[in-house]
Amino acid sequence: MSSKDYYAILGLSKGASAAEIKKAYRKLARKHHPDVNPGDADAEKKFKEISEAYSVLSDPKLKEQYDTYGFVGDRNGGPGPDFSGFGGFNGTAGGFDFSEIFDMFGKSGGFRAGNRPRPNAPMRGEDIQYSMKLNFQDAVNGITTKIRVNRSKPCSVCGGKGQVPIAKPTVCPRCHGSGQETAGGGLFHVQRPCSLCGGSGQIQEAQCSACHGSGRKPFTETINVRIPAGVDNGSKIRIAGKGEAGHAGGPPGDLFIITKVEPHPFFRRVGDNIYLTLPITVSEAALGSKIKVPTVTGTTTVRIPPGTQCGQKIRIRGKGIKSLRTGTPGNMFLEIMVQTPETRNTRVRELLRELSEFEDPDIRKHLPTEK
């Protein structure tokens, strides 16, 4: 018989519902499971207690007896429920599937009983990254070119499966023909299909000698690729199905081209906008002018307004780089740099002296002065 407070062990009040009991057990089992606390005797003892409590409270008949009399079994020493180490445990207790608990431990290093992939299951191939260097103008305009990529293809002998049929099936050496194997550790063990034969109990295929079981063969392929207009450093272009071949007949991965753009001698790119430092003369800055300037798409004429200052920016709409996302071109900005004339010529010096008579003597009055 047993007089333990099973509700208290699970952290519950008497009369808790089945859903509350299951939720509390799952939480505590995850915390105290021996696979999570290897070598911890206290955790193992606690796990036995909560498992015992759950086995009683999850069984309607045992729960009814416990709620009525406060114990399970015969007060005269008759047998109660069997909690003797859970030897020979088959994966369920009190209607609870312990594979749910094992699933929770699958991410933390313990074994995983549920959702186990079957042996030689088809898997998607790996992606390939290819670094491509582009000059500035090709990045702006886009380009079609050819590249050579080292990748893999399905083995022609086994069809990419890595295995070939054998004339006479043999008994599986792992499960000895039963088709089942035992997984788990600590207190619990779960039966699952054999990971070698897939549950058939027989070995019906052998490793392909042509690809050594990988299902893939290396080769070099020449691929035509289109680099769209507007790519920048680090842009990623996906070529579907041109990665590594899949495993065991799975689909291939993809090829990703990563662009690296060389700098331009005088254009500077910021996002989809282009910046150009434009030198102009003193007279052009003072009187205004029309000047032909280069852009990424050709030459255009820009008006320099009278009184333009050094460092001033002039915007030319739509003369930037086409956006990869919207297809709309950015803008171009001219950063004005006024160049003063050489003064080695006597006439130039005379003209500058005459000009100085018209200059503002208070041009620096806003600056602080020493007292």
CSV table of C-alpha atoms in Angstrom, one decimal, residues 83-304:
chain,number,residue,atom,x,y,z
A,83,PHE,CA,6.8,0.7,-9.6
A,84,SER,CA,9.8,-1.7,-9.2
A,85,GLY,CA,12.3,0.2,-11.3
A,86,PHE,CA,10.1,0.2,-14.3
A,87,GLY,CA,12.1,-2.7,-15.7
A,88,GLY,CA,10.9,-3.9,-19.1
A,89,PHE,CA,9.0,-0.6,-19.6
A,90,ASN,CA,7.5,-0.5,-23.1
A,91,GLY,CA,7.1,3.3,-23.5
A,92,THR,CA,3.7,4.0,-21.9
A,93,ALA,CA,2.3,4.3,-18.4
A,94,GLY,CA,-1.2,5.3,-17.2
A,95,GLY,CA,-2.1,6.2,-20.7
A,96,PHE,CA,0.9,8.5,-21.1
A,97,ASP,CA,3.3,8.0,-24.0
A,98,PHE,CA,6.9,8.5,-22.6
A,99,SER,CA,8.1,9.1,-26.1
A,100,GLU,CA,6.6,12.6,-25.6
A,101,ILE,CA,9.1,13.1,-22.8
A,102,PHE,CA,12.0,11.7,-24.9
A,103,ASP,CA,11.0,14.0,-27.7
A,104,MET,CA,11.5,16.9,-25.4
A,105,PHE,CA,15.1,15.7,-24.6
A,106,GLY,CA,16.0,15.2,-28.2
A,107,LYS,CA,17.2,18.8,-28.6
A,108,SER,CA,19.4,18.6,-25.5
A,109,GLY,CA,21.5,15.6,-26.3
A,110,GLY,CA,19.3,12.7,-25.2
A,111,PHE,CA,17.8,10.2,-27.6
A,112,ARG,CA,14.6,11.0,-29.5
A,113,ALA,CA,12.0,8.3,-29.8
A,114,GLY,CA,9.4,10.1,-31.9
A,115,ASN,CA,9.8,11.6,-35.4
A,116,ARG,CA,13.0,9.7,-36.1
A,117,PRO,CA,13.9,9.9,-39.8
A,118,ARG,CA,13.9,6.5,-41.4
A,119,PRO,CA,17.2,5.1,-42.6
A,120,ASN,CA,18.5,6.4,-46.0
A,121,ALA,CA,15.6,8.9,-46.1
A,122,PRO,CA,15.9,11.3,-49.1
A,123,MET,CA,17.4,14.6,-48.0
A,124,ARG,CA,17.9,17.9,-49.9
A,125,GLY,CA,21.4,18.6,-51.1
A,126,GLU,CA,23.6,21.3,-49.7
A,127,ASP,CA,23.6,24.9,-51.1
A,128,ILE,CA,26.8,26.2,-52.8
A,129,GLN,CA,28.1,29.7,-52.5
A,130,TYR,CA,30.1,31.2,-55.4
A,131,SER,CA,31.9,34.5,-55.0
A,132,MET,CA,31.9,36.7,-58.2
A,133,LYS,CA,33.9,39.8,-58.7
A,134,LEU,CA,32.3,42.5,-60.9
A,135,ASN,CA,33.5,45.8,-62.2
A,136,PHE,CA,31.5,48.9,-61.2
A,137,GLN,CA,29.7,49.3,-64.6
A,138,ASP,CA,28.7,45.7,-64.9
A,139,ALA,CA,27.1,45.9,-61.4
A,140,VAL,CA,25.2,49.0,-62.5
A,141,ASN,CA,24.0,47.6,-65.9
A,142,GLY,CA,23.8,43.9,-65.2
A,143,ILE,CA,25.6,41.2,-67.1
A,144,THR,CA,25.1,37.7,-68.5
A,145,THR,CA,28.1,35.5,-68.2
A,146,LYS,CA,29.3,31.9,-67.7
A,147,ILE,CA,30.8,30.4,-64.5
A,148,ARG,CA,32.3,27.0,-63.7
A,149,VAL,CA,31.1,25.4,-60.6
A,150,ASN,CA,32.4,22.3,-58.8
A,151,ARG,CA,29.3,20.4,-57.6
A,152,SER,CA,27.9,16.9,-57.5
A,153,LYS,CA,25.2,14.9,-59.4
A,154,PRO,CA,23.3,11.7,-58.6
A,155,CYS,CA,25.3,8.6,-59.1
A,156,SER,CA,24.3,7.0,-62.4
A,157,VAL,CA,24.8,3.4,-61.0
A,158,CYS,CA,22.5,3.6,-58.0
A,159,GLY,CA,20.3,6.5,-59.2
A,160,GLY,CA,21.5,8.6,-56.3
A,161,LYS,CA,20.3,6.3,-53.5
A,162,GLY,CA,23.7,5.1,-52.4
A,163,GLN,CA,22.4,1.5,-52.3
A,164,VAL,CA,22.0,-1.2,-54.9
A,165,PRO,CA,19.7,-4.3,-54.7
A,166,ILE,CA,21.3,-7.6,-53.8
A,167,ALA,CA,20.3,-10.9,-55.3
A,168,LYS,CA,19.6,-12.7,-51.9
A,169,PRO,CA,18.4,-10.7,-48.9
A,170,THR,CA,20.2,-11.5,-45.6
A,171,VAL,CA,19.1,-11.3,-41.9
A,172,CYS,CA,19.8,-7.8,-40.4
A,173,PRO,CA,22.8,-8.1,-38.1
A,174,ARG,CA,21.5,-5.3,-35.9
A,175,CYS,CA,18.0,-6.5,-35.0
A,176,HIS,CA,18.7,-10.1,-35.9
A,177,GLY,CA,15.6,-10.2,-38.0
A,178,SER,CA,13.1,-8.8,-35.5
A,179,GLY,CA,12.9,-5.4,-37.3
A,180,GLN,CA,12.9,-3.6,-33.9
A,181,GLU,CA,15.7,-2.1,-31.7
A,182,THR,CA,15.7,-0.7,-28.2
A,183,ALA,CA,16.4,3.0,-27.6
A,184,GLY,CA,16.8,5.0,-24.5
A,185,GLY,CA,18.7,5.3,-21.3
A,186,GLY,CA,18.3,5.5,-17.6
A,187,LEU,CA,15.0,4.1,-16.4
A,188,PHE,CA,13.1,3.9,-19.7
A,189,HIS,CA,13.5,2.1,-23.0
A,190,VAL,CA,11.4,2.4,-26.1
A,191,GLN,CA,11.1,0.0,-29.0
A,192,ARG,CA,11.5,1.5,-32.5
A,193,PRO,CA,12.0,0.3,-36.0
A,194,CYS,CA,15.6,-0.9,-36.7
A,195,SER,CA,17.7,2.0,-38.0
A,196,LEU,CA,19.7,-0.4,-40.2
A,197,CYS,CA,17.0,-2.3,-42.0
A,198,GLY,CA,14.1,0.1,-41.6
A,199,GLY,CA,12.0,-2.5,-39.7
A,200,SER,CA,12.0,-5.2,-42.4
A,201,GLY,CA,14.4,-7.5,-40.5
A,202,GLN,CA,16.3,-8.1,-43.7
A,203,ILE,CA,19.2,-6.4,-45.6
A,204,GLN,CA,18.0,-6.1,-49.2
A,205,GLU,CA,20.5,-3.6,-50.5
A,206,ALA,CA,24.2,-3.2,-50.4
A,207,GLN,CA,26.4,0.0,-50.6
A,208,CYS,CA,27.0,1.2,-54.1
A,209,SER,CA,30.6,0.7,-55.0
A,210,ALA,CA,30.6,3.4,-57.6
A,211,CYS,CA,29.8,6.2,-55.2
A,212,HIS,CA,30.8,4.4,-51.9
A,213,GLY,CA,27.3,4.8,-50.6
A,214,SER,CA,27.1,8.6,-51.0
A,215,GLY,CA,24.7,8.5,-53.9
A,216,ARG,CA,26.7,11.4,-55.5
A,217,LYS,CA,29.5,11.9,-58.0
A,218,PRO,CA,31.6,15.1,-58.2
A,219,PHE,CA,31.7,17.0,-61.5
A,220,THR,CA,32.3,20.5,-62.9
A,221,GLU,CA,29.5,22.3,-64.7
A,222,THR,CA,29.5,25.5,-66.8
A,223,ILE,CA,26.4,27.5,-65.9
A,224,ASN,CA,25.0,30.6,-67.7
A,225,VAL,CA,24.0,33.2,-65.1
A,226,ARG,CA,22.3,36.6,-65.4
A,227,ILE,CA,23.4,39.2,-62.9
A,228,PRO,CA,20.6,41.8,-62.6
A,229,ALA,CA,21.3,45.5,-62.8
A,230,GLY,CA,21.9,47.2,-59.5
A,231,VAL,CA,23.7,44.5,-57.5
A,232,ASP,CA,26.1,45.7,-54.8
A,233,ASN,CA,28.7,44.2,-52.5
A,234,GLY,CA,27.2,41.2,-50.8
A,235,SER,CA,24.2,40.9,-53.1
A,236,LYS,CA,23.0,37.3,-53.3
A,237,ILE,CA,21.6,35.8,-56.6
A,238,ARG,CA,19.9,32.4,-56.3
A,239,ILE,CA,20.2,29.8,-59.1
A,240,ALA,CA,17.7,27.1,-58.2
A,241,GLY,CA,18.7,23.4,-58.3
A,242,LYS,CA,22.4,24.1,-59.1
A,243,GLY,CA,23.8,23.2,-55.6
A,244,GLU,CA,24.9,19.8,-54.5
A,245,ALA,CA,22.9,16.7,-55.4
A,246,GLY,CA,20.4,15.4,-52.9
A,247,HIS,CA,21.1,12.5,-50.5
A,248,ALA,CA,19.4,9.2,-51.2
A,249,GLY,CA,17.5,10.6,-54.2
A,250,GLY,CA,16.5,13.8,-52.5
A,251,PRO,CA,16.3,17.2,-54.4
A,252,PRO,CA,19.4,19.2,-55.2
A,253,GLY,CA,20.4,22.3,-53.3
A,254,ASP,CA,20.7,25.8,-54.8
A,255,LEU,CA,23.6,27.9,-56.0
A,256,PHE,CA,24.0,31.3,-54.5
A,257,ILE,CA,26.2,33.9,-56.2
A,258,ILE,CA,27.7,36.5,-53.9
A,259,THR,CA,28.8,39.6,-55.7
A,260,LYS,CA,31.9,41.7,-54.9
A,261,VAL,CA,31.9,45.0,-56.8
A,262,GLU,CA,35.2,46.8,-57.6
A,263,PRO,CA,35.3,50.6,-56.7
A,264,HIS,CA,35.0,53.2,-59.5
A,265,PRO,CA,37.7,55.8,-60.1
A,266,PHE,CA,35.4,58.8,-59.4
A,267,PHE,CA,31.8,57.6,-58.8
A,268,ARG,CA,30.9,56.8,-55.2
A,269,ARG,CA,27.9,54.6,-54.5
A,270,VAL,CA,25.7,55.0,-51.4
A,271,GLY,CA,22.7,52.7,-51.6
A,272,ASP,CA,21.1,53.4,-55.0
A,273,ASN,CA,22.5,56.9,-55.1
A,274,ILE,CA,25.6,58.0,-56.9
A,275,TYR,CA,28.0,60.8,-55.7
A,276,LEU,CA,30.5,62.7,-57.8
A,277,THR,CA,32.9,65.4,-56.7
A,278,LEU,CA,32.6,68.1,-59.4
A,279,PRO,CA,35.4,70.7,-59.7
A,280,ILE,CA,34.3,74.2,-61.0
A,281,THR,CA,36.1,77.5,-61.5
A,282,VAL,CA,35.6,80.6,-59.4
A,283,SER,CA,33.8,82.3,-62.3
A,284,GLU,CA,31.5,79.3,-62.9
A,285,ALA,CA,30.6,79.3,-59.2
A,286,ALA,CA,30.0,83.1,-59.0
A,287,LEU,CA,28.3,83.7,-62.3
A,288,GLY,CA,26.7,80.3,-62.9
A,289,SER,CA,27.2,78.0,-65.9
A,290,LYS,CA,26.0,74.9,-67.8
A,291,ILE,CA,28.4,72.0,-67.6
A,292,LYS,CA,28.4,68.5,-69.1
A,293,VAL,CA,29.0,65.8,-66.5
A,294,PRO,CA,29.3,62.0,-66.7
A,295,THR,CA,26.7,59.7,-65.1
A,296,VAL,CA,26.5,55.9,-64.8
A,297,THR,CA,24.2,55.9,-67.9
A,298,GLY,CA,26.0,58.5,-70.1
A,299,THR,CA,26.6,62.2,-70.2
A,300,THR,CA,24.1,64.9,-69.1
A,301,THR,CA,24.2,68.7,-68.9
A,302,VAL,CA,23.7,70.3,-65.5
A,303,ARG,CA,23.1,74.0,-64.6
A,304,ILE,CA,25.3,75.5,-62.0
